[in-house]
XYZ file of C-alpha atoms in Angstrom:
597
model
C 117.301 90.640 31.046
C 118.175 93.188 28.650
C 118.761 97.111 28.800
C 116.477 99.098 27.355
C 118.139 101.314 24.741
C 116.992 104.548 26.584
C 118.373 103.249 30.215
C 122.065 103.293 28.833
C 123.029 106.731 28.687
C 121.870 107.125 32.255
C 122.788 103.858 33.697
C 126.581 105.226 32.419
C 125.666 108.666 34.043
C 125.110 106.655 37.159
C 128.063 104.442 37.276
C 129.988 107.805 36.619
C 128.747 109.584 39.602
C 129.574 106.650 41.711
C 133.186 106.889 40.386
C 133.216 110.083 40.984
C 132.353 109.739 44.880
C 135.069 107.008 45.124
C 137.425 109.813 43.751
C 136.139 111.831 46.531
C 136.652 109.436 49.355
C 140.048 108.859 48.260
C 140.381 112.531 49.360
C 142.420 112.569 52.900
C 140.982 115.812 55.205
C 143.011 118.832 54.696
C 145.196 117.789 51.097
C 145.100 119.193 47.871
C 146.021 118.315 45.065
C 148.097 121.805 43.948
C 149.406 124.894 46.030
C 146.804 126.928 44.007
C 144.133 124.875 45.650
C 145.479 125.932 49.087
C 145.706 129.625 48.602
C 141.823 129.384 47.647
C 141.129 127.516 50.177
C 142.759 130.080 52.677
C 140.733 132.686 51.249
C 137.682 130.438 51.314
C 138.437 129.605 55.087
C 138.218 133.258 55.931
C 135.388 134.411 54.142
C 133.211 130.882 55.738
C 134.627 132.654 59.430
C 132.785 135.953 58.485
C 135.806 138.206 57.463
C 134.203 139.512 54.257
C 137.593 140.593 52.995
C 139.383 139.579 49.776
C 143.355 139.876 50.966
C 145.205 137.262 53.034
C 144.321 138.233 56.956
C 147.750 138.853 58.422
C 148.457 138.014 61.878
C 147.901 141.095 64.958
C 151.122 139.967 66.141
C 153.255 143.049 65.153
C 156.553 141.231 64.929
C 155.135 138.798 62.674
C 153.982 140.771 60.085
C 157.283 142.883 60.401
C 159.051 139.763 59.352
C 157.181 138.950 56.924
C 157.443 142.037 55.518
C 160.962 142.003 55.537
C 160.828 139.168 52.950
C 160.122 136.026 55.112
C 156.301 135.979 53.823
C 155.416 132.251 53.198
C 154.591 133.031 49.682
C 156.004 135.060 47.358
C 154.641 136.286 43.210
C 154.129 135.305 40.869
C 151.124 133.460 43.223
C 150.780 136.134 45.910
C 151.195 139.746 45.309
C 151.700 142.425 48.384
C 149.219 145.370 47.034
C 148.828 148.604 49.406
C 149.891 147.085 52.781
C 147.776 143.633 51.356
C 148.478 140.265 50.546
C 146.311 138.997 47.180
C 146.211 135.660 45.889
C 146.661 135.593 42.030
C 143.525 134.031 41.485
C 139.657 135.913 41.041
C 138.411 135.863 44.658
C 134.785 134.269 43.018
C 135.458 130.903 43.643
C 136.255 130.679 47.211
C 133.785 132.899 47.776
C 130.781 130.976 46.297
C 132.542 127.688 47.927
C 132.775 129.311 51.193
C 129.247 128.969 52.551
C 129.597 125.350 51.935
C 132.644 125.378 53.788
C 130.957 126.621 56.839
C 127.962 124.581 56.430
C 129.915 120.689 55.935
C 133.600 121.353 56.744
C 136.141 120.239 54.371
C 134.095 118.410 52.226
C 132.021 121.741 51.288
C 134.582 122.718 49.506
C 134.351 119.784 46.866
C 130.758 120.332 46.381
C 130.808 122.780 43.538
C 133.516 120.974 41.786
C 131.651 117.997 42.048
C 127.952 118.700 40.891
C 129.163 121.101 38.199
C 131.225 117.923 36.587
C 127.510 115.839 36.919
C 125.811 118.626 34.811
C 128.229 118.732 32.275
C 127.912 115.061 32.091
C 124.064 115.145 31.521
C 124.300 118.252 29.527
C 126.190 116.941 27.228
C 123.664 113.749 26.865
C 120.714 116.585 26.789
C 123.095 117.431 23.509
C 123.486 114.546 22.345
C 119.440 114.062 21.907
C 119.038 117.348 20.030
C 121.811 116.224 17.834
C 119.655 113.053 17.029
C 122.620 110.784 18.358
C 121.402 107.387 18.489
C 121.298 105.805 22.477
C 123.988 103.757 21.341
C 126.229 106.440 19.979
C 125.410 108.847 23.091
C 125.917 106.267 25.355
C 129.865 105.683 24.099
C 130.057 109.775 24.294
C 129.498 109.680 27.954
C 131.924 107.035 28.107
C 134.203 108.887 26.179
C 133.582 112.281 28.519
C 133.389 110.268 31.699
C 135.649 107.777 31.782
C 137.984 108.603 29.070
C 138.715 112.532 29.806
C 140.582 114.018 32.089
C 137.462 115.907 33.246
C 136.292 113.519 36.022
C 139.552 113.827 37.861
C 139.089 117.398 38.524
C 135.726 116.874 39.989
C 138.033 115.613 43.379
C 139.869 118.524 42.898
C 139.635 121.889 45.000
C 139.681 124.078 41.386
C 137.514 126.244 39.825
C 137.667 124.854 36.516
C 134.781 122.721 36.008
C 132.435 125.490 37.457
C 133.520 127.614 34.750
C 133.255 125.195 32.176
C 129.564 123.990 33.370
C 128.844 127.883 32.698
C 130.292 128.025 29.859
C 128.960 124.656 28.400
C 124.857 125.510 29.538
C 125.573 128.627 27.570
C 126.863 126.859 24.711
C 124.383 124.079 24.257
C 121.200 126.619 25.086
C 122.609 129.069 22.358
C 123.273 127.027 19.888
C 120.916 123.881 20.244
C 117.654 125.045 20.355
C 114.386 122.977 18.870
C 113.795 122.196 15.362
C 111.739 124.675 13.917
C 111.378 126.744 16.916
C 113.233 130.444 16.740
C 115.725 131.242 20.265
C 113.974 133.288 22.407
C 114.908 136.609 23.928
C 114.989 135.130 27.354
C 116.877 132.059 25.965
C 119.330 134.689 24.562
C 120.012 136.765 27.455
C 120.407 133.651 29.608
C 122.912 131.836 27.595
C 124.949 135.279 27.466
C 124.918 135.459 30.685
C 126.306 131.988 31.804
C 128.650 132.282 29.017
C 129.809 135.914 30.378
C 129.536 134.258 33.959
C 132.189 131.198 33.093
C 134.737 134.562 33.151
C 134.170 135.113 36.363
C 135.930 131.991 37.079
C 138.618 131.414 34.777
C 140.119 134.303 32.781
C 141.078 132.435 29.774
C 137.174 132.224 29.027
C 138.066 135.042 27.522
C 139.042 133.855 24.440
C 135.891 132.016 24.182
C 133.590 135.226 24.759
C 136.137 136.792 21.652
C 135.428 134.124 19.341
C 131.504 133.434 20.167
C 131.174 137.346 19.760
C 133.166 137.562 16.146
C 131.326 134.250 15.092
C 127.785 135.291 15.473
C 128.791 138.831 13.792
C 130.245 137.182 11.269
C 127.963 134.799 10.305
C 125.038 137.607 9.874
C 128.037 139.589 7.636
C 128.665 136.631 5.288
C 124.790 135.830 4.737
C 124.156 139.550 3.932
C 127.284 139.098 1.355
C 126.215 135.811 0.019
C 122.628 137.384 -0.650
C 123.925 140.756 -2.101
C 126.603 138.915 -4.548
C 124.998 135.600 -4.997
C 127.893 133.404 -3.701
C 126.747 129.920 -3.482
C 129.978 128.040 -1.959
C 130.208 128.187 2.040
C 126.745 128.248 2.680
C 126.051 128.926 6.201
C 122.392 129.385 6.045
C 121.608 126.489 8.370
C 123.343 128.934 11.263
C 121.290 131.686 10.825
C 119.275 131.423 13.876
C 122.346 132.518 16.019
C 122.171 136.018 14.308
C 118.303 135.892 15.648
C 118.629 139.137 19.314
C 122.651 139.112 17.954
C 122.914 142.906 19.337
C 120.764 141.428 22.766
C 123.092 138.085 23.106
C 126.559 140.492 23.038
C 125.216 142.898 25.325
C 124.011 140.045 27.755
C 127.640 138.684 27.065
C 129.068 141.847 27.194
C 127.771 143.405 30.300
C 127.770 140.223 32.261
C 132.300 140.197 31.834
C 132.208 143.879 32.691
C 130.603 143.433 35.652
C 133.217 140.938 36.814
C 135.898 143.729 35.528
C 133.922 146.248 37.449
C 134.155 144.228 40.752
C 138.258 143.211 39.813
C 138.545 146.989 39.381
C 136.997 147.422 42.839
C 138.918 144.882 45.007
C 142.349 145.467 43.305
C 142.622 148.756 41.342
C 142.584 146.929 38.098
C 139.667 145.117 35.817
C 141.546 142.064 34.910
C 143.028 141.352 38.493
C 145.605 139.985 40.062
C 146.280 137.813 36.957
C 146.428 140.793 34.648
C 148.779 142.404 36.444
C 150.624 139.215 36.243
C 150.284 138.652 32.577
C 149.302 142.078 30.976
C 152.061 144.161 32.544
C 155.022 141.908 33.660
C 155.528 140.429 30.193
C 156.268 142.827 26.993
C 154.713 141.905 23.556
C 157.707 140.301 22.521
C 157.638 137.764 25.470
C 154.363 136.930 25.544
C 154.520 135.698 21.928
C 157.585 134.030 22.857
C 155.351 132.491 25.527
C 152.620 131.753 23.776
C 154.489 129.857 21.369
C 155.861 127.782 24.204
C 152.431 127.456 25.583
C 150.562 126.384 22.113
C 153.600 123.178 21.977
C 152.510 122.339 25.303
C 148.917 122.470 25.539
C 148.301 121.191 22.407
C 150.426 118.034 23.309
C 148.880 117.615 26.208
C 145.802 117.873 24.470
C 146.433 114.740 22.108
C 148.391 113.068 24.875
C 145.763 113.244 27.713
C 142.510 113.156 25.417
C 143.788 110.532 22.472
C 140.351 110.406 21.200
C 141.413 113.928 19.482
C 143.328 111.991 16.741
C 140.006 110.518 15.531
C 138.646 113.725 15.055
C 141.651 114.581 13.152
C 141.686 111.521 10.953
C 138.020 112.315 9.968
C 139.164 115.735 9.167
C 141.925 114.885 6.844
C 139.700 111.956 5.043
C 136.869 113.998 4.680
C 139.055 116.876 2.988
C 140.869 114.837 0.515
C 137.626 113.174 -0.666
C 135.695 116.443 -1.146
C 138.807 117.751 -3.273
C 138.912 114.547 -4.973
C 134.838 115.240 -6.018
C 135.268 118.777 -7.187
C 139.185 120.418 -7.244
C 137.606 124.359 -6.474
C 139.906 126.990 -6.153
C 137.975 127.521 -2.727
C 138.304 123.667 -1.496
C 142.045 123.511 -2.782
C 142.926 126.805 -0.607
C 141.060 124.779 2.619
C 142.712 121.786 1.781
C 146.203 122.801 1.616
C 145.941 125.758 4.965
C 144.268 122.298 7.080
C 146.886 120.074 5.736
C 149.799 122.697 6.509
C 148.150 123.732 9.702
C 147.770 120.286 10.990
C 151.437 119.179 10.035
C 152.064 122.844 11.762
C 150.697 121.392 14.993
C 152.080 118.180 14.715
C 155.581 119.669 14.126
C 155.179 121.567 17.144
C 154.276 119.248 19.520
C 156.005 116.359 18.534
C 159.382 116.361 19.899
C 162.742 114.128 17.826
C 163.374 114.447 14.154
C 162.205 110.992 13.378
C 158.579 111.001 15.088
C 158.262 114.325 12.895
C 159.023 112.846 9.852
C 156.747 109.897 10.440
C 153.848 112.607 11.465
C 153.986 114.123 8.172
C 154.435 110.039 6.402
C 150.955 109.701 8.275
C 149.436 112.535 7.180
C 150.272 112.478 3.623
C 149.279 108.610 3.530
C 146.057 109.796 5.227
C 145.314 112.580 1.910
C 146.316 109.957 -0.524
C 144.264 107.062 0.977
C 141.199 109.728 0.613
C 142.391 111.055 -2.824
C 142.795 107.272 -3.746
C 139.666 105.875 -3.110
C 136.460 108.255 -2.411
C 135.202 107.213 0.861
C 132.119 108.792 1.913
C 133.255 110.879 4.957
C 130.909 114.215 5.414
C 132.803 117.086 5.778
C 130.256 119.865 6.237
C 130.715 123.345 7.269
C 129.754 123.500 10.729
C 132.169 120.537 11.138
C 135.024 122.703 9.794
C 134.394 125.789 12.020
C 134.386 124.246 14.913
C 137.809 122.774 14.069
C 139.026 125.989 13.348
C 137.417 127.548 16.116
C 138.993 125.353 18.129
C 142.438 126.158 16.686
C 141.882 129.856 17.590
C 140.923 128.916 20.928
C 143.788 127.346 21.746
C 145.623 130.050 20.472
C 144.112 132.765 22.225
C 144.210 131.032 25.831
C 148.290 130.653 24.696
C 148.614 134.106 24.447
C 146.486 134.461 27.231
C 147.751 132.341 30.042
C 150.977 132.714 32.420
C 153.981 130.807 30.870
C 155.018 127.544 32.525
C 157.443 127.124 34.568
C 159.564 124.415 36.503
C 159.744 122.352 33.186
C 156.040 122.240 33.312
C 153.763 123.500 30.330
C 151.100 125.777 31.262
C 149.068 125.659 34.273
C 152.167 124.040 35.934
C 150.898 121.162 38.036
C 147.504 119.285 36.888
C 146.471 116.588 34.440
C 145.960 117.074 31.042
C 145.898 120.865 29.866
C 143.183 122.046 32.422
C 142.987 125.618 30.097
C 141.696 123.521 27.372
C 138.941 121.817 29.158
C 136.467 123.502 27.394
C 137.549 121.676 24.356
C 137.175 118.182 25.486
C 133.025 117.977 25.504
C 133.222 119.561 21.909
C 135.801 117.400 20.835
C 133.980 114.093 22.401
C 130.680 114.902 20.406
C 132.286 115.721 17.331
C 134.636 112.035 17.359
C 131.458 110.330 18.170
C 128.948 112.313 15.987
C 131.675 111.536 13.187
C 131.569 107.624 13.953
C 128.019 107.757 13.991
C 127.974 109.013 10.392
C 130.199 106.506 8.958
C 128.977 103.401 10.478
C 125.328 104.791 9.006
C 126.684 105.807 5.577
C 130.314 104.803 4.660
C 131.731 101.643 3.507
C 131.956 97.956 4.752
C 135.963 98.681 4.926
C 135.849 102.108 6.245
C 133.220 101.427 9.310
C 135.937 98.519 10.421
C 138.792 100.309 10.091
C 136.755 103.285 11.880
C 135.290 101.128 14.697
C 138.804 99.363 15.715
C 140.664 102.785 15.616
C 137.962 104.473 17.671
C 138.269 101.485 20.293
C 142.176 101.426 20.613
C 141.915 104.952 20.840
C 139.265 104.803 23.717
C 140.769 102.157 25.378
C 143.822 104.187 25.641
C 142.019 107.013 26.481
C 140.537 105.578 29.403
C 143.786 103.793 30.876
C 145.365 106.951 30.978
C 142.480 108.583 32.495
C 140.130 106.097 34.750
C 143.428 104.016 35.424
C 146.903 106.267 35.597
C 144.770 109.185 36.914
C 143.377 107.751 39.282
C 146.526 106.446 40.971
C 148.179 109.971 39.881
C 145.867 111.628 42.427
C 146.081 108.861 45.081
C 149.750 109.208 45.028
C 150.133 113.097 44.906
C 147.414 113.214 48.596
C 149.472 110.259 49.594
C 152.561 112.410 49.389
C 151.153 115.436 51.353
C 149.590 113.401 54.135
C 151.958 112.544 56.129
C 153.171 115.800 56.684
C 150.057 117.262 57.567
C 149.740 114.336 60.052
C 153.246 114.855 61.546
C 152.941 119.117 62.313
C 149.600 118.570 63.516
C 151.245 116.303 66.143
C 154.050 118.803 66.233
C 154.543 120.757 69.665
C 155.898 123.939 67.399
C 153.973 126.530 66.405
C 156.507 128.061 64.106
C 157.278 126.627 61.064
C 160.219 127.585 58.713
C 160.032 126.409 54.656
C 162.131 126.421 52.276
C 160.026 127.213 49.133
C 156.606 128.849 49.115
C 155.339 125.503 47.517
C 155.197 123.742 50.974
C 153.182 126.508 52.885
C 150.930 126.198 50.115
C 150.194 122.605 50.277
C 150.325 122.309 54.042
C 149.590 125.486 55.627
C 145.478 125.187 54.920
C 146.101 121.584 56.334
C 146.622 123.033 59.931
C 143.803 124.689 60.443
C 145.796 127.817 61.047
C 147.573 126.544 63.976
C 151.193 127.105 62.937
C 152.743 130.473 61.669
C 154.597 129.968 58.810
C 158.001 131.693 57.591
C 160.005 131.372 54.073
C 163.869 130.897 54.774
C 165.280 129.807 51.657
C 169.319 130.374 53.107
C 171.074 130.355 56.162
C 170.821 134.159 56.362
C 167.262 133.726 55.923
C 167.414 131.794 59.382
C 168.918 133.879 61.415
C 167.203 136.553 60.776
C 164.314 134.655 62.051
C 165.306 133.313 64.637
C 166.794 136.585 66.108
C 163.174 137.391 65.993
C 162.024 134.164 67.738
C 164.689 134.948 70.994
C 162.944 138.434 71.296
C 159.781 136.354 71.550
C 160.914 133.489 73.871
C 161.117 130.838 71.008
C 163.562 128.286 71.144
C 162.646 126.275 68.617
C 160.490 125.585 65.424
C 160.565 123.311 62.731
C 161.954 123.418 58.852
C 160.813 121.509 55.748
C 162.814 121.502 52.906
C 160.874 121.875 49.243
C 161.941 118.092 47.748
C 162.370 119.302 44.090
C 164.605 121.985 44.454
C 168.179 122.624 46.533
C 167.481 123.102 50.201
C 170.734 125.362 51.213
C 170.586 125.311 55.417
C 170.703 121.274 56.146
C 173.966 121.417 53.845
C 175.714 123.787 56.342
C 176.784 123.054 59.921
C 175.251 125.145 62.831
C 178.331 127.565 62.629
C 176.729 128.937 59.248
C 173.858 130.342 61.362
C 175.663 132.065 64.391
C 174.578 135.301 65.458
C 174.450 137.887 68.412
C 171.648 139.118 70.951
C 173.064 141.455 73.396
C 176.234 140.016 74.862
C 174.426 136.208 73.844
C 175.939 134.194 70.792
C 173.287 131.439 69.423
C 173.181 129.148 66.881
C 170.489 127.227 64.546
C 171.030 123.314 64.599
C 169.077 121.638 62.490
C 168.444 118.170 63.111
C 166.698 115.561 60.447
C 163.331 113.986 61.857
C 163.023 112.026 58.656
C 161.059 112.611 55.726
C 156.969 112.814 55.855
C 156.057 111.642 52.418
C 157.928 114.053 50.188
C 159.200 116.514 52.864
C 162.187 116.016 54.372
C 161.503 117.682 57.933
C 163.576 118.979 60.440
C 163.832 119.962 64.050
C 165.563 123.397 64.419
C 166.681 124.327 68.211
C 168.562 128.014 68.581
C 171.101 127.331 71.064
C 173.370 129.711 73.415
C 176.783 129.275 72.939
């Protein structure tokens, strides 16, 4: 029995859903995978109990919220910022509120639900792409491979994030804008629609941004150069086959437009400021200086983790460099000699800057210049047109506009701090897949016996790489990071205490949605930090609560003996002893009891 050629694609669609359940039953009840994801879902958990509100609901208990007030608050900024007698999470409010009605309708689960279905449309929107491209069902069917399977895209669709929501948006908008029908003009309503969803992918994630910049300055741009080409007869660059994006321009940015101000509107609103929490965090902590700093730090990191997380990207690259040096070896233009040496410097730019020890840099540029004189040597028939060229460079600006944009990392981490892959560059890996496979597509149809071997064997090691680290090493990435939050969710929810001590606001995040807000939670990072809680906790008849260290950075109290944490009450001495109950997957836990001397 064979498969018909048309069955493929979707038969891969299918198989990719069903990995994608088994993703989510590897999902234990109450884990996820980052702290972010638990200050969402604490929002989200409110808003599915009917408090309409956008702030963390403190406790009525006054003595609570005086504590936490004077600096015992679980979590701390740059993640939570105390705003007008409020607690705001960092991140827009719009996700857990459009996840919170599932919440309340399946539980848990509901949360996943968005994340889920919005990584199954990307998946057949890019395939709907891939047919108005003219992709053969063979060549479409190894681009969902490559975006499925071989992407770190799938793994985020068992994640409790926001990010594949926002690039669903994004991509509709994308592919309806600039993907229309042969021969057939893009309607107004097509327009307007694919501004909107575009504008609406903002909403979401705030580095969108720089995609709603460059989509804006590239459609105004475009229109400028024809009109100059026409008025001064230019006939190099010719960018006449993108005309039909100028078609409603002034309707698609005010679509675009007013869609993002809306969302600034409602920021403006909630918090007193249009870009919200985050742009207080990253607009007016950080001067101009810094953030370039940072965004230098931030372009070496994502870009790595680009290559490193999404190897197909070298492909892409490859094609790039062969396709420049044999257009320059056809016809050596002032024009093509300026593009060939700014991609050839800005390549080995970002190869220098990710690439870390002397040698591997040397060998990067060895590659590349072997790569220029193998296409300057013999004229292999790679198509370099100029649609293929703008969206390379476009997606060099992206990356570094979202660089500039985003928080630095921190903890040794790049960007974005825990995830896999760069998750601010998602939006780049369905453009990237389509242009690596379009690309083989084109030589196996056009180029050389040589070439189309050396092309198929490269884009199969790089594939097969692609997919180990993604399908494979992902896979048991995210089964080991629930595995190590599990048991301590297990072990307080057993846990006769109601108060809970931590040591860094990392563990409240991760566990403190887990209890179904059971437990009150407290941030003692020293031994002063302790007493001053558990002063409180006499006045309130507690005796005893329970303290998790943060594994990955010094815990201070279990180093100390009890005499460290003495203090008075009245004519009463106590003391904090703190004694080990083991460690609960990654948190070592203990069992504090505040004793009278």
């Amino acid at each position: 029995m064979t498969i018909k050629d048309y069955k493929l694609p979707l038969i891969i669609i299918g198989v990719g859903i069903l990995f994608s359940l088994y993703l989510q039953w590897l999902i234990p009840e109450g884990v996820f995978f980052s702290g972010d994801a638990g200050l969402k879902a604490l929002l989200a958990k409110q808003l599915s109990q009917g408090q309409f509100r956008f702030d963390l609901v403190s406790p009525s208990l006054p003595w609570v919220r005086q504590l936490w007030q004077n600096g015992l608050y679980p979590f701390e900024e740059p993640f939570v910022y105390y705003i007008n007698d409020r607690y705001f999470i960092t991140f827009p409010y719009t996700f857990p509120l459009v996840t919170a009605p599932f919440q309340a309708l399946f539980g848990y689960r509901g949360l996943y639900i968005i994340p889920l279905v919005s990584t199954w449309v990307i998946w057949l929107t890019c395939y709907w792409v891939c047919k108005r491209l003219e992709l053969s069902q063979t060549i479409a069917s190894v681009a969902l491979i490559v975006l499925i399977f071989a992407s770190p895209l799938t793994l985020y669709s068992a994640m409790y994030w926001e990010h594949t929501l926002a690039l669903v948006l994004a991509w509709l908008g994308l592919a309806l804008f600039f993907f229309p029908r042969q021969n057939q003009p893009l309607s107004i309503r097509r327009v307007i629609v694919s501004g909107i969803l575009i504008g609406g992918s903002v909403w979401f994630r705030p580095e969108f941004l720089a995609l709603v910049s460059l989509i804006i300055v590239f459609v105004y741009a475009v229109s400028l150069w024809n009109w100059v080409r026409q008025q001064f007869r230019i006939e190099w660059f010719n960018l006449s086959q993108l005309s039909y994006v100028t078609e409603h321009q002034e309707i698609f940015a005010i679509s675009l437009i007013a869609t993002v101000c809306l969302f600034f509107l409602s920021n403006k609103l909630i918090y007193n400021h249009p870009l919200g929490i985050h742009g207080i965090q990253v607009v007016e902590e950080t001067g101009l200086s810094e953030r370039l700093l940072g965004g230098w730090q931030n372009f070496q990191g994502l870009s790595l983790a680009l290559f490193e997380f999404f190897p197909i990207t070298f492909f892409a690259l490859a094609y790039l460099l062969l396709g420049l040096g044999r257009n320059s070896h056809r016809r050596l233009t002032i024009p093509t000699m300026v593009l060939l040496g700014l991609s050839f410097g800005i390549t080995a730019f970002v190869g220098l800057a990710v690439i870390q020890g002397r040698m591997y840099k040397v060998l990067w540029l060895l590659v590349l210049a072997g790569l220029l004189f193998l296409a300057w040597l013999k004229q292999y028939d790679v198509r370099l047109n100029w649609e293929m060229i703008l969206i390379y460079g476009g997606g060099l600006l992206f990356i570094i506009l979202v660089s500039l944009m985003v928080p630095e990392g921190t903890a040794g981490l790049i960007a974005g701090g825990k995830q896999w892959g760069a998750r601010f560059l998602l939006l780049l890996v369905p453009i990237i897949c389509l242009l690596a496979t379009k690309q083989l597509e084109f030589i196996l149809n056009v180029s050389q016996v040589g070439l189309k071997y050396i092309s198929i064997v490269a884009f199969g090691m790089l594939l097969i790489v692609s997919m180990q680290k993604n399908a494979y090493l992902g896979l048991i990435y995210l089964e080991e990071n629930y595995n190590e939050v599990l048991p301590a969710i297990q072990a307080l929810q057993n846990d006769k205490n109601q108060i809970i001590a931590v040591s860094h606001q990392f563990v409240a995040q991760s566990i403190e949605r887990g209890l179904e807000n059971k437990k009150i939670f407290f941030k003692a990072e020293t031994n002063d930090d302790l007493v001053k809680l558990g002063k409180s906790l006499i006045d309130q008849g507690y005796h005893e609560f329970t303290y998790i260290c943060y594994p990955y950075q010094p815990c201070q109290p279990p180093k100390y003996p009890p005499t460290n944490r003495t203090f008075n009450k009245g004519n009463n001495q106590f003391r904090i002893k703190l004694s080990k109950l083991g460690e609960f997957g990654k948190y070592p836990i203990y069992d504090a009891l505040i004793l009278e001397k």
